[in-house]
GROMACS .gro file of C-alpha atoms in nm:
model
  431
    1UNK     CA    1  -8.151   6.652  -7.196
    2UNK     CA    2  -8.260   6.818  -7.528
    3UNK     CA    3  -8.251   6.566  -7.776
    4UNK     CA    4  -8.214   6.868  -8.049
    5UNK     CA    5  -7.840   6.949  -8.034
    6UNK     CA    6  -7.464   6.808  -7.913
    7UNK     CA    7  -7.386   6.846  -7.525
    8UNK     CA    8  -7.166   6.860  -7.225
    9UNK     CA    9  -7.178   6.568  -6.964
   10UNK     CA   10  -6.966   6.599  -6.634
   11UNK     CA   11  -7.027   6.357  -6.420
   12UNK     CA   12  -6.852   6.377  -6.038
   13UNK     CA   13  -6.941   6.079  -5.785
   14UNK     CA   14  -6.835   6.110  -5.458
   15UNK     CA   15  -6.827   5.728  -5.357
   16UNK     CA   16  -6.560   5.667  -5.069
   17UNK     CA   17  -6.417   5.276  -5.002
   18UNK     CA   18  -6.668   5.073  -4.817
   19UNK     CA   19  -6.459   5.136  -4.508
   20UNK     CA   20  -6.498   5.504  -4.509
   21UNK     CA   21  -6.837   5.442  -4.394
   22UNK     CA   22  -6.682   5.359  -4.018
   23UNK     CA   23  -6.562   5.703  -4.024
   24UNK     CA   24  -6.929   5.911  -4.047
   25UNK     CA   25  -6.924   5.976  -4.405
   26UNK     CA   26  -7.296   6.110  -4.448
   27UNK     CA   27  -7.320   6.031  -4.822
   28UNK     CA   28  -7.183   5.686  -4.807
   29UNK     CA   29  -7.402   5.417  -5.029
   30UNK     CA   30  -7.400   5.117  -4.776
   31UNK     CA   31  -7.691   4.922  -4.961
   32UNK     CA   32  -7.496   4.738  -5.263
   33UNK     CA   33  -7.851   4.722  -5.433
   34UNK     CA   34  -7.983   5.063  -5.425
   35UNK     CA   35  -7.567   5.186  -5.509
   36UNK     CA   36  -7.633   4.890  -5.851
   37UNK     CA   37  -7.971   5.044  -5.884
   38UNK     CA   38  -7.786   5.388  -5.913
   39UNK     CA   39  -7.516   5.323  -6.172
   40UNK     CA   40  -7.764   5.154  -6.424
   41UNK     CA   41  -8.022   5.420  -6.386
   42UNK     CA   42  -7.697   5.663  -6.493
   43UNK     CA   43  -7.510   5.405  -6.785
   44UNK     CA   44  -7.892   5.386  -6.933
   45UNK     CA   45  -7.941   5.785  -6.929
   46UNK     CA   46  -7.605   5.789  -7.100
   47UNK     CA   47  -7.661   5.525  -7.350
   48UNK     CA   48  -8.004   5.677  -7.447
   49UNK     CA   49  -7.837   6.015  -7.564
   50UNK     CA   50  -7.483   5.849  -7.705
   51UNK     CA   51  -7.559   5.968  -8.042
   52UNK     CA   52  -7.536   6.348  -7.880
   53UNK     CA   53  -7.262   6.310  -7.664
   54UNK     CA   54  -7.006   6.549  -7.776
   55UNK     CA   55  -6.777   6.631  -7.464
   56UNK     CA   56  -6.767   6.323  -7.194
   57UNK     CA   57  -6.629   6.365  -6.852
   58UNK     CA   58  -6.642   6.123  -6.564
   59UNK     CA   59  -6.435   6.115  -6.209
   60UNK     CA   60  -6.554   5.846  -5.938
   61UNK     CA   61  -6.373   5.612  -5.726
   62UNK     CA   62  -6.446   5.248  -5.775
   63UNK     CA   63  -6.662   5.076  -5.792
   64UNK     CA   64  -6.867   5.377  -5.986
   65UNK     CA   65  -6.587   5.412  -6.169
   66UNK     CA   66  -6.537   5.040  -6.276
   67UNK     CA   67  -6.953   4.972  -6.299
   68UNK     CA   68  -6.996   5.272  -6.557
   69UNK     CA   69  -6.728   5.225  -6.783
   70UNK     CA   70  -6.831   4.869  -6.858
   71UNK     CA   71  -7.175   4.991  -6.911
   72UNK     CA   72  -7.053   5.234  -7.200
   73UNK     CA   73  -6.784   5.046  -7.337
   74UNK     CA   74  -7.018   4.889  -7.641
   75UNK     CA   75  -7.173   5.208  -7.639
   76UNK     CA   76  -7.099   5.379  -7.998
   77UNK     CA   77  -7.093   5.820  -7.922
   78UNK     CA   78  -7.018   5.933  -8.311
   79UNK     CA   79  -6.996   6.254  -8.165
   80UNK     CA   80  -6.726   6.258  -7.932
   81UNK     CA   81  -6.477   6.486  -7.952
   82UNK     CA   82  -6.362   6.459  -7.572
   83UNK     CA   83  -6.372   6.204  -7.347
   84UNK     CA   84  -6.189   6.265  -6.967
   85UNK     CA   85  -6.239   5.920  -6.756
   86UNK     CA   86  -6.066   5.971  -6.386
   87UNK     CA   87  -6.069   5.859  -6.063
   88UNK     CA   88  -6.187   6.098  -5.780
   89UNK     CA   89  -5.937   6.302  -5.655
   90UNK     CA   90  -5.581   6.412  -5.786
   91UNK     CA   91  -5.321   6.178  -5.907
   92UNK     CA   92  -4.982   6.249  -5.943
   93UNK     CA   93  -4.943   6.029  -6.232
   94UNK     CA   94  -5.194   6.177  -6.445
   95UNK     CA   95  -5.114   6.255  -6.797
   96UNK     CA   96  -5.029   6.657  -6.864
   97UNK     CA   97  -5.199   6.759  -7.167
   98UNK     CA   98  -5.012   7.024  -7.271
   99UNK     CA   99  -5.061   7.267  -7.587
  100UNK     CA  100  -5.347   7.062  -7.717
  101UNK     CA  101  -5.611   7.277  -7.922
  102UNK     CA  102  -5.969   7.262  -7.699
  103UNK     CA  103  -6.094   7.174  -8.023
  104UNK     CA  104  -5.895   6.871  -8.106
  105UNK     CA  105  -6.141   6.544  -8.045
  106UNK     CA  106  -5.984   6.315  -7.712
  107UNK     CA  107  -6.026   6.063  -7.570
  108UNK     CA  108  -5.867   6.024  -7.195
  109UNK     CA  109  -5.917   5.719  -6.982
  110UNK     CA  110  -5.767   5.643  -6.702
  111UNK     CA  111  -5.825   5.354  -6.485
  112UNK     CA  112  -5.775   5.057  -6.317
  113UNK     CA  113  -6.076   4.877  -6.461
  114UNK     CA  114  -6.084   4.622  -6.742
  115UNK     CA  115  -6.213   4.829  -7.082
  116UNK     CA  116  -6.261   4.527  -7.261
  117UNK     CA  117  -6.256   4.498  -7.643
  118UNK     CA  118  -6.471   4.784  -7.807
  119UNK     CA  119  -6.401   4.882  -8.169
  120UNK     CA  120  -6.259   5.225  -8.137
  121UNK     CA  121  -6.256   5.297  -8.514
  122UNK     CA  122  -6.610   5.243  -8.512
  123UNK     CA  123  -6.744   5.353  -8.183
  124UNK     CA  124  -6.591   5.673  -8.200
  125UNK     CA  125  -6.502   5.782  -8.557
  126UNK     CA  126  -6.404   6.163  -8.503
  127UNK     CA  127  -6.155   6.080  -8.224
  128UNK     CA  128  -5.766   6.236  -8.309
  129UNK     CA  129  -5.610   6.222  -8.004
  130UNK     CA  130  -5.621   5.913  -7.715
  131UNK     CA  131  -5.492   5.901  -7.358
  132UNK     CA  132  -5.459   5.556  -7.176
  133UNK     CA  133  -5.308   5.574  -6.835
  134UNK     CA  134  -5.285   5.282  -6.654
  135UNK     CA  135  -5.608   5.109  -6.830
  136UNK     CA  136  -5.577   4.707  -6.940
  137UNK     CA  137  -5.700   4.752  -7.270
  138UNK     CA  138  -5.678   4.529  -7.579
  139UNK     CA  139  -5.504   4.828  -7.755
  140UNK     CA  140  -5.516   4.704  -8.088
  141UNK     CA  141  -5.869   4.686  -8.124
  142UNK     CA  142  -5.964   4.962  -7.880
  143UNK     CA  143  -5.709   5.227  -8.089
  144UNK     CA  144  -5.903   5.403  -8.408
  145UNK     CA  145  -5.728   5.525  -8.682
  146UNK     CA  146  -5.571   5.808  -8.817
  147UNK     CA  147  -5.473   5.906  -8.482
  148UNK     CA  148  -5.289   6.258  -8.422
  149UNK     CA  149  -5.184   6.179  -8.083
  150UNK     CA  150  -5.146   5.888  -7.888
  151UNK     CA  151  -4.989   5.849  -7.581
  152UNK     CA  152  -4.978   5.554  -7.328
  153UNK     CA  153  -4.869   5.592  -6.963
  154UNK     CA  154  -4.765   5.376  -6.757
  155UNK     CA  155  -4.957   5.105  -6.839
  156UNK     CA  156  -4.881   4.767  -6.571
  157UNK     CA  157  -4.944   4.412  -6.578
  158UNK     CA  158  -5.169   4.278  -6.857
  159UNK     CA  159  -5.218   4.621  -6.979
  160UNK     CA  160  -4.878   4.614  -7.147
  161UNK     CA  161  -4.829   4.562  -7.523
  162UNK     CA  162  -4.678   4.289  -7.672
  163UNK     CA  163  -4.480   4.395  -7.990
  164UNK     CA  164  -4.737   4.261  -8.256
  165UNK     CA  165  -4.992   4.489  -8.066
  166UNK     CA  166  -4.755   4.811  -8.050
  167UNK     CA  167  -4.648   4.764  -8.430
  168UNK     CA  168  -5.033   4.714  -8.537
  169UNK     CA  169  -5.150   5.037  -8.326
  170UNK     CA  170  -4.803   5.243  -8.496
  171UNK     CA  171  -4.881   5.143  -8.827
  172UNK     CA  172  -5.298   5.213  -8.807
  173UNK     CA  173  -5.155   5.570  -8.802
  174UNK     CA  174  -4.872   5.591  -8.911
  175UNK     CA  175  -4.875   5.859  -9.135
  176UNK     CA  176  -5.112   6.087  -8.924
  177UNK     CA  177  -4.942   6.060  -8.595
  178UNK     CA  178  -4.773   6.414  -8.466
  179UNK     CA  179  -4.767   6.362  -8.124
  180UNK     CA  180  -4.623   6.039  -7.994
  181UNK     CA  181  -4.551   5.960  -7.597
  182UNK     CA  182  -4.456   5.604  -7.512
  183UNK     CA  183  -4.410   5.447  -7.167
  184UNK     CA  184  -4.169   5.242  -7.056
  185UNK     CA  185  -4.092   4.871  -7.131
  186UNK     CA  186  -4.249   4.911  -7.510
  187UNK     CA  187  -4.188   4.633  -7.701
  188UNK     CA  188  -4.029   4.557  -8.018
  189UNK     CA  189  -4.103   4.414  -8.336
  190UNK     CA  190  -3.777   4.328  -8.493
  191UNK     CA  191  -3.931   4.302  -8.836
  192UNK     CA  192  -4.101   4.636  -8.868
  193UNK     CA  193  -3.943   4.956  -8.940
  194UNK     CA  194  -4.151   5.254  -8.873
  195UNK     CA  195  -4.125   5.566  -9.092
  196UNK     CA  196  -4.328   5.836  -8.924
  197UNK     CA  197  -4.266   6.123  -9.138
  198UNK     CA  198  -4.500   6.374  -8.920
  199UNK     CA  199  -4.453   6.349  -8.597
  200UNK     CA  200  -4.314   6.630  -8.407
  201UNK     CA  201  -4.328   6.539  -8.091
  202UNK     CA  202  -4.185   6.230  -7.948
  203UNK     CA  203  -4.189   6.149  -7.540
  204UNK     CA  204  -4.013   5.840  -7.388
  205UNK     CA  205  -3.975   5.734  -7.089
  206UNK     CA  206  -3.749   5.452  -6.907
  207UNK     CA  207  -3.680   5.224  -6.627
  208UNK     CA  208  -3.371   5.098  -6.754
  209UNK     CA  209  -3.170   5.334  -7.076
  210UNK     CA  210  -3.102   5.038  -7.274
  211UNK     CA  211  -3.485   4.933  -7.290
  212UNK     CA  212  -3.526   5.218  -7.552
  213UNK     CA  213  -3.253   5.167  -7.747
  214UNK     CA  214  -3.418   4.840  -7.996
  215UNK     CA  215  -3.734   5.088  -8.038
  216UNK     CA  216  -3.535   5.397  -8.128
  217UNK     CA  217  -3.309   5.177  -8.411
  218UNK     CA  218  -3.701   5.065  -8.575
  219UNK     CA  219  -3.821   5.412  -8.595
  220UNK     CA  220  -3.721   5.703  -8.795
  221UNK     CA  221  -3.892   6.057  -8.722
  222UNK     CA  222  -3.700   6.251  -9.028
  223UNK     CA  223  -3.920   6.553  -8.888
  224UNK     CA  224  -3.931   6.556  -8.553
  225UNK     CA  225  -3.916   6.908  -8.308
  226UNK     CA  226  -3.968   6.783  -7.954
  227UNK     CA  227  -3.848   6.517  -7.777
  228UNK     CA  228  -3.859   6.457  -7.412
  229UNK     CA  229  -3.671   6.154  -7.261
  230UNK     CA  230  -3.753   6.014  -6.848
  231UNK     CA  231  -3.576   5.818  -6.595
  232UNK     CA  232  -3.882   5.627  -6.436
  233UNK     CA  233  -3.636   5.461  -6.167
  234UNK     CA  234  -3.515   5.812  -6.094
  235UNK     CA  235  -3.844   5.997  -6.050
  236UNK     CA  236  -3.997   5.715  -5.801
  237UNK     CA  237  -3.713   5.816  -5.556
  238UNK     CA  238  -3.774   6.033  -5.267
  239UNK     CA  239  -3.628   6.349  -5.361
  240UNK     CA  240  -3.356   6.288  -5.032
  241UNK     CA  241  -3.179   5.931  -5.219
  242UNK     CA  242  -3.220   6.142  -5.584
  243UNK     CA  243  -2.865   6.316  -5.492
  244UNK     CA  244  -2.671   5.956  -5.462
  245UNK     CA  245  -2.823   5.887  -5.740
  246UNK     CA  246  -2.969   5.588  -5.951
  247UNK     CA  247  -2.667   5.525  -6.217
  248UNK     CA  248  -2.739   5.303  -6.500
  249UNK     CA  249  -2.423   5.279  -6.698
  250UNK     CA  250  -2.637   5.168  -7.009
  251UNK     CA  251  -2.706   5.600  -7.066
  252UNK     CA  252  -2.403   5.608  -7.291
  253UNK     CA  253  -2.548   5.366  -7.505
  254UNK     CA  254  -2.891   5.527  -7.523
  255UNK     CA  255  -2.699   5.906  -7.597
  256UNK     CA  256  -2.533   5.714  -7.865
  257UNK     CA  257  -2.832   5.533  -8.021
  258UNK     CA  258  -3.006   5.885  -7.986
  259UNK     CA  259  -2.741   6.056  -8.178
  260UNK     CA  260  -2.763   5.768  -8.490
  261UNK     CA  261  -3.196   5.809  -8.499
  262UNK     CA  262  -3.309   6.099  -8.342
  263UNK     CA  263  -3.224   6.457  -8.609
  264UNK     CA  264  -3.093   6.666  -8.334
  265UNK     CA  265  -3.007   6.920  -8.582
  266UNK     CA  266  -3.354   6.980  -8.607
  267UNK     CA  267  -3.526   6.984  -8.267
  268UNK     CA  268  -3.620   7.309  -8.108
  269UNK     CA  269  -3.741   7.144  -7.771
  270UNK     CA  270  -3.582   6.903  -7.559
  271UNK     CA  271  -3.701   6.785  -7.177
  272UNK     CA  272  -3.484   6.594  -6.937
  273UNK     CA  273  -3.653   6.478  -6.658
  274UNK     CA  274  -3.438   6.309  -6.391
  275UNK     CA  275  -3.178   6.166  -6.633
  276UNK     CA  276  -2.841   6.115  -6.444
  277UNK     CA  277  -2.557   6.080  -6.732
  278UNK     CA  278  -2.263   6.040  -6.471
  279UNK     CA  279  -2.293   5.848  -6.077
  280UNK     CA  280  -2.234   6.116  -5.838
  281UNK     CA  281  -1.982   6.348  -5.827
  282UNK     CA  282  -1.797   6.216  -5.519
  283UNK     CA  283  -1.802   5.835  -5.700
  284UNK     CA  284  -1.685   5.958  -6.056
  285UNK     CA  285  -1.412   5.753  -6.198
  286UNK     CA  286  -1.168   5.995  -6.377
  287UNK     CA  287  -1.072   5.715  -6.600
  288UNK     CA  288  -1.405   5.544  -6.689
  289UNK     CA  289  -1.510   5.832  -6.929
  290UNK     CA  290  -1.333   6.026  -7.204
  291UNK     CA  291  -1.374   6.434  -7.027
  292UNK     CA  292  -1.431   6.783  -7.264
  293UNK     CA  293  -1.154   7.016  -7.157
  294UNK     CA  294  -1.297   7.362  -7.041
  295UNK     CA  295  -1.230   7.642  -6.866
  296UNK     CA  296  -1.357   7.520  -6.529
  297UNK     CA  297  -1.275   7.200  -6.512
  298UNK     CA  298  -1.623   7.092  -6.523
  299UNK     CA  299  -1.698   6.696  -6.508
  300UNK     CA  300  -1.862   6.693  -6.877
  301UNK     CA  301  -1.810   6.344  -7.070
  302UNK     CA  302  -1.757   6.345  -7.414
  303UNK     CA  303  -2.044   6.155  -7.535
  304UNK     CA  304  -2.235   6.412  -7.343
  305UNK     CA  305  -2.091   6.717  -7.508
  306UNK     CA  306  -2.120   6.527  -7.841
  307UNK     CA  307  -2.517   6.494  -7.773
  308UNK     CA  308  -2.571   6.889  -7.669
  309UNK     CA  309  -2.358   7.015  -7.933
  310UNK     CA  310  -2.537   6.871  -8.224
  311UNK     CA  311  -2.899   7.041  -8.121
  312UNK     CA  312  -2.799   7.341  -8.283
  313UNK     CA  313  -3.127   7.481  -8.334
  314UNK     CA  314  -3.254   7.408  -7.974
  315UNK     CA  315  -3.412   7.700  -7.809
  316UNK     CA  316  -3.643   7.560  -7.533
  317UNK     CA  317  -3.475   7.269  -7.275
  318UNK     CA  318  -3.627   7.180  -6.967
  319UNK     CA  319  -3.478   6.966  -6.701
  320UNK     CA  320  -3.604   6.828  -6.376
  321UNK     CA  321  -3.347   6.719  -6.123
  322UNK     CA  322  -3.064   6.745  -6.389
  323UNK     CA  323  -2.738   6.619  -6.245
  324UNK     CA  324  -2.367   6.796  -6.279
  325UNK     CA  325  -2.267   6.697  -6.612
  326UNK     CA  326  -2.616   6.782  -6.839
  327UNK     CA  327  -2.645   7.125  -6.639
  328UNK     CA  328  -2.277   7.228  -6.623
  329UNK     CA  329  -2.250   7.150  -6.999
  330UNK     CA  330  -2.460   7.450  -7.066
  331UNK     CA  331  -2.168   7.667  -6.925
  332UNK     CA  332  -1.924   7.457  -7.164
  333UNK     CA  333  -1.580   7.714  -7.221
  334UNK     CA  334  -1.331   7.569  -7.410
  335UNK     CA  335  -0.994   7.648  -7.237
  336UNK     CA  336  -0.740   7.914  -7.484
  337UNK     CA  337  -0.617   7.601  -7.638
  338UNK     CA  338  -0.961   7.533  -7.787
  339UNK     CA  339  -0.941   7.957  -7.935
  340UNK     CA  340  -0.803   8.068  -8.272
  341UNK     CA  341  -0.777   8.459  -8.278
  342UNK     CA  342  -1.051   8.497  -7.954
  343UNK     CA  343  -1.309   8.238  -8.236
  344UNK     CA  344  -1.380   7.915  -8.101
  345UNK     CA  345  -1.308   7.647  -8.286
  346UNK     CA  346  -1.498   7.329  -8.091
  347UNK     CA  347  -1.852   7.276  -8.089
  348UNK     CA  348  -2.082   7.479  -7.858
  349UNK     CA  349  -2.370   7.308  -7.634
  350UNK     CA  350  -2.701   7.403  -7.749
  351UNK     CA  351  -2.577   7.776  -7.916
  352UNK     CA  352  -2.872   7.885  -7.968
  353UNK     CA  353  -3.055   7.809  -7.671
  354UNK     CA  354  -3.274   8.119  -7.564
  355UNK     CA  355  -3.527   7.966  -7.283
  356UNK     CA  356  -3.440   7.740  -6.989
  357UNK     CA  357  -3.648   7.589  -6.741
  358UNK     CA  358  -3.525   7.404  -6.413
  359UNK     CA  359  -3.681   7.183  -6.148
  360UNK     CA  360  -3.429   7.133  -5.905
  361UNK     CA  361  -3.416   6.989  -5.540
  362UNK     CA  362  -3.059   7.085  -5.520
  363UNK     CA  363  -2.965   7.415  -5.388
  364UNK     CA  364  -2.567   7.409  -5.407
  365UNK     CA  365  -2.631   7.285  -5.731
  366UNK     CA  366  -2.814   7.577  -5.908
  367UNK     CA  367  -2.557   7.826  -5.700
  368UNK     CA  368  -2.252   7.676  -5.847
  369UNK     CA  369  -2.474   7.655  -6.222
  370UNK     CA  370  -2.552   8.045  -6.184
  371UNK     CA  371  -2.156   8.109  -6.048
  372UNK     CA  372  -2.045   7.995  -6.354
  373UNK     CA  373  -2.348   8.097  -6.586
  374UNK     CA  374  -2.220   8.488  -6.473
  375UNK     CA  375  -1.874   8.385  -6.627
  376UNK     CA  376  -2.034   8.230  -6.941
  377UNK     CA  377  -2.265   8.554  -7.055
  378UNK     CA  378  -1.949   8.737  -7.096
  379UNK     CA  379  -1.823   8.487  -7.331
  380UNK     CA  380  -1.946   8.467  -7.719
  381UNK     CA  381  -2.242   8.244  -7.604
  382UNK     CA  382  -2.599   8.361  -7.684
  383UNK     CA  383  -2.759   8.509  -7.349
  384UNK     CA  384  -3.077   8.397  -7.230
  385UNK     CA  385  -3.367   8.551  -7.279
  386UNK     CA  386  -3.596   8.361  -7.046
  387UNK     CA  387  -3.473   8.131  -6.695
  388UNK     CA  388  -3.749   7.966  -6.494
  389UNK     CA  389  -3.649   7.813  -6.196
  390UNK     CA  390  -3.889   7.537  -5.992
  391UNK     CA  391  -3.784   7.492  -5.621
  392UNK     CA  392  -3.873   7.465  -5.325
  393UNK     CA  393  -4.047   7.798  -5.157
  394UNK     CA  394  -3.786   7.873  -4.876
  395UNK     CA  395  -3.440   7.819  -5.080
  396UNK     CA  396  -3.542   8.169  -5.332
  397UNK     CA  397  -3.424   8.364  -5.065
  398UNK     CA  398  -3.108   8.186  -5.069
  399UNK     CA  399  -2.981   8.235  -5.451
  400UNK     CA  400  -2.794   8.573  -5.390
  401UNK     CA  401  -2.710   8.626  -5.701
  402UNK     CA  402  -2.850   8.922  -5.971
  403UNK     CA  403  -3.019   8.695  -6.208
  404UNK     CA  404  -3.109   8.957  -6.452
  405UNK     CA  405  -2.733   8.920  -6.551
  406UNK     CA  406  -2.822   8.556  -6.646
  407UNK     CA  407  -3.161   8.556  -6.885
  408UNK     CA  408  -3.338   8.901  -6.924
  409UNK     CA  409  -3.640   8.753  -6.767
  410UNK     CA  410  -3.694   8.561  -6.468
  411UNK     CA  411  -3.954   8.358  -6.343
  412UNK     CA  412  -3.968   8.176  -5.994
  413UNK     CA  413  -4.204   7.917  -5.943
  414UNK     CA  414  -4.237   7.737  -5.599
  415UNK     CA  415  -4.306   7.340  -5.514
  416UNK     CA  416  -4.419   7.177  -5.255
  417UNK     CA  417  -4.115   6.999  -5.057
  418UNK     CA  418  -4.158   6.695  -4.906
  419UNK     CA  419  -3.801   6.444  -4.765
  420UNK     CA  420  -4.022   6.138  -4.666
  421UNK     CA  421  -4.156   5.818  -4.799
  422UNK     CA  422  -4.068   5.637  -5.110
  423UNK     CA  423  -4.243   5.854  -5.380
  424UNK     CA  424  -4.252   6.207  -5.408
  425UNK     CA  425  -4.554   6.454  -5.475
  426UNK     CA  426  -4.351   6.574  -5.752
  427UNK     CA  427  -4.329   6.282  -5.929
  428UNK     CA  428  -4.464   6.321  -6.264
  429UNK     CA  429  -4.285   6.040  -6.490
  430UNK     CA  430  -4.530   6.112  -6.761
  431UNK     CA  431  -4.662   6.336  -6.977
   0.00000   0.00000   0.00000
């Protein structure tokens, strides 16, 4: 290394379990000493150039994993801007990071190892945006200030925050934050009332819909564009049990607590990933929920309706595995009761709604969605200009329908379909 200017480190160890070594894996390390030997002779190259460490990236199974980020923990890098810490391999619950500017300083980790209890503030000063995904970290220590993004995934056991650590980490940035995506089971202060007045971007997710529902009364985001909201329960299903469904009656009271905090006037983005708002269609209970007339009789609850119809300056939603209600709300028309003089006079779902995106494992249900969608462009609703549909490779052939009469453009994208086991390859409950 030049010891003259900032640089690049990628570091990639290939160091299979101790067992692999039974199956003729040349470039297994089966002396624990010489594999030790190894990792400090790295962690002390790194340490020595620290200062110049600009862009920091490191995948390796344990124990390399484990042995170097202890090493570097205490190790201050005033430089770095980026910082990518995975295991070897792909992992389908790896954060997305999604328009983020290449220049914008991160810091990624994401681990199983213990980080310990390094000053972040101090050890790395120019960082704007941290990642923690499944990392037991003392957060309130570890967390620098004047954060622009921060987002925590999935974070288990002794890696979760208790409230006084969440409130302390919020209010270190409180009024830099733009980007904010929580995980589920986030605690509460009672006492403190957060008033982030710039964030823009707001991603929850859930294993239960009344878990979110303290957090969302303590915070107000008076300027927020984006928010994406996830059924955890719901994605860890294998996509066959997804169509029966994982009901949690408790969504009504999360659509309503949404509709008292969140300014849905104002958003421009929504995501829905695997929320179910009604139990399936075959166990609905006619007299359980207060239904929207419309045209088509479509199962669409009122609290529902009430929820779409006030994002009146949506134009991007996203949904994976939406059920009947959320997607069939989007072809809302009110029956000629609900018409004065060919005007209607209710509320309209998302009216201005110009880009849609769907990831769906149910084939009936984007035919009937598109059946009806064909009726809906020749009402007064705004037409599409952009449909994406996610599924699985051999159903496109199968949607015989002239989709340029739904969105003028159209964009397929296949997935990988797999009906076995308990989790599915396309789980991705966080962002």
């Amino acid at each position: 290394m030049s010891r003259e200017c900032a640089v690049t480190v990628e570091i990639h160890i290939k160091t299979p379990w101790p067992f692999m070594s039974a199956l003729g894996n040349d470039h297994v390390i089966q002396d624990g000493s010489q594999f030790s030997s190894y990792i400090r002779y790295l962690s002390t190259l790194l340490a020595t150039h620290s200062a110049r460490i600009k862009k920091l990236c490191i995948r390796a199974n344990e124990p390399a994993f484990t042995a170097i980020q202890r090493s570097l923990i205490k190790v201050p890098m005033p430089l770095l801007t980026h910082c990518c810490i995975t295991p070897d391999g792909p992992s389908p619950l790896a954060p997305t990071l999604i328009n983020r500017d290449a220049g914008d300083p991160t810091f990624i980790v994401h681990s199983k190892g213990d980080i310990g209890d390094a000053e972040g503030a101090t050890l790395y000063p120019k960082l704007k945006s941290l990642y923690i995904h499944s990392c037991p970290v003392i957060c309130a220590q570890l967390f620098p200030r004047n954060l622009q993004t921060l987002s925590l995934a999935r974070l288990p056991g002794k890696a979760r925050l208790s409230a006084s650590d969440l409130r302390q980490v919020l209010l270190a940035s409180e009024h830099s934050l733009q980007d904010l995506r929580l995980p589920s089971g986030a605690p509460l202060d009672s006492t403190a009332l957060y008033i982030m007045s710039n964030v823009r971007s707001l991603s929850l997710a859930y294993d239960t819909p009344k878990e979110l529902v303290p957090f969302l009364q303590s915070m107000k985001v008076p300027n927020l564009e984006y928010f994406s909201l996830k059924d955890l329960t719901r994605a860890r299903r294998c996509i066959r049990s997804l169509y029966h469904g994982v009901y949690d009656a408790s969504i009504e009271l999360l659509v309503a607590t949404l509709i008292d905090n969140l300014p849905l006037y104002n958003l421009t983005g929504l995501h829905l990933g695997w929320v179910r708002f009604l139990p399936y269609r075959r166990h609905l209970n006619k007299h359980a929920h207060e239904w929207i007339p419309n045209v088509h009789n479509l199962p669409i609850p009122a609290f529902l309706f009430r929820f779409m119809s006030l994002m009146t300056s949506l134009e991007t939603l996203s949904m994976s595995d939406p059920d009947y209600p959320s997607l069939f709300s989007l072809n809302y028309y009110p029956r000629r009761t609900g018409m004065v003089g060919g005007t209607l006079i209710t509320p309209t779902p998302v009216p201005m709604l110009s880009s849609l995106t769907l990831e769906v494992f149910n084939l009936r249900l984007v035919q009937k969605f598109i059946a009806r969608r064909l009726v809906v462009v020749e009402s007064p609703r705004r037409p599409l200009t952009q449909l994406r549909l996610k599924m699985p490779r051999n159903w496109r052939s199968k949607l015989r329908f002239n989709l340029s009469l739904v969105a003028e453009r159209i964009v397929m994208a296949d997935f990988e379909y797999r009906d076995r086991g308990e989790e599915s390859i396309l789980m991705e409950p966080y962002e």
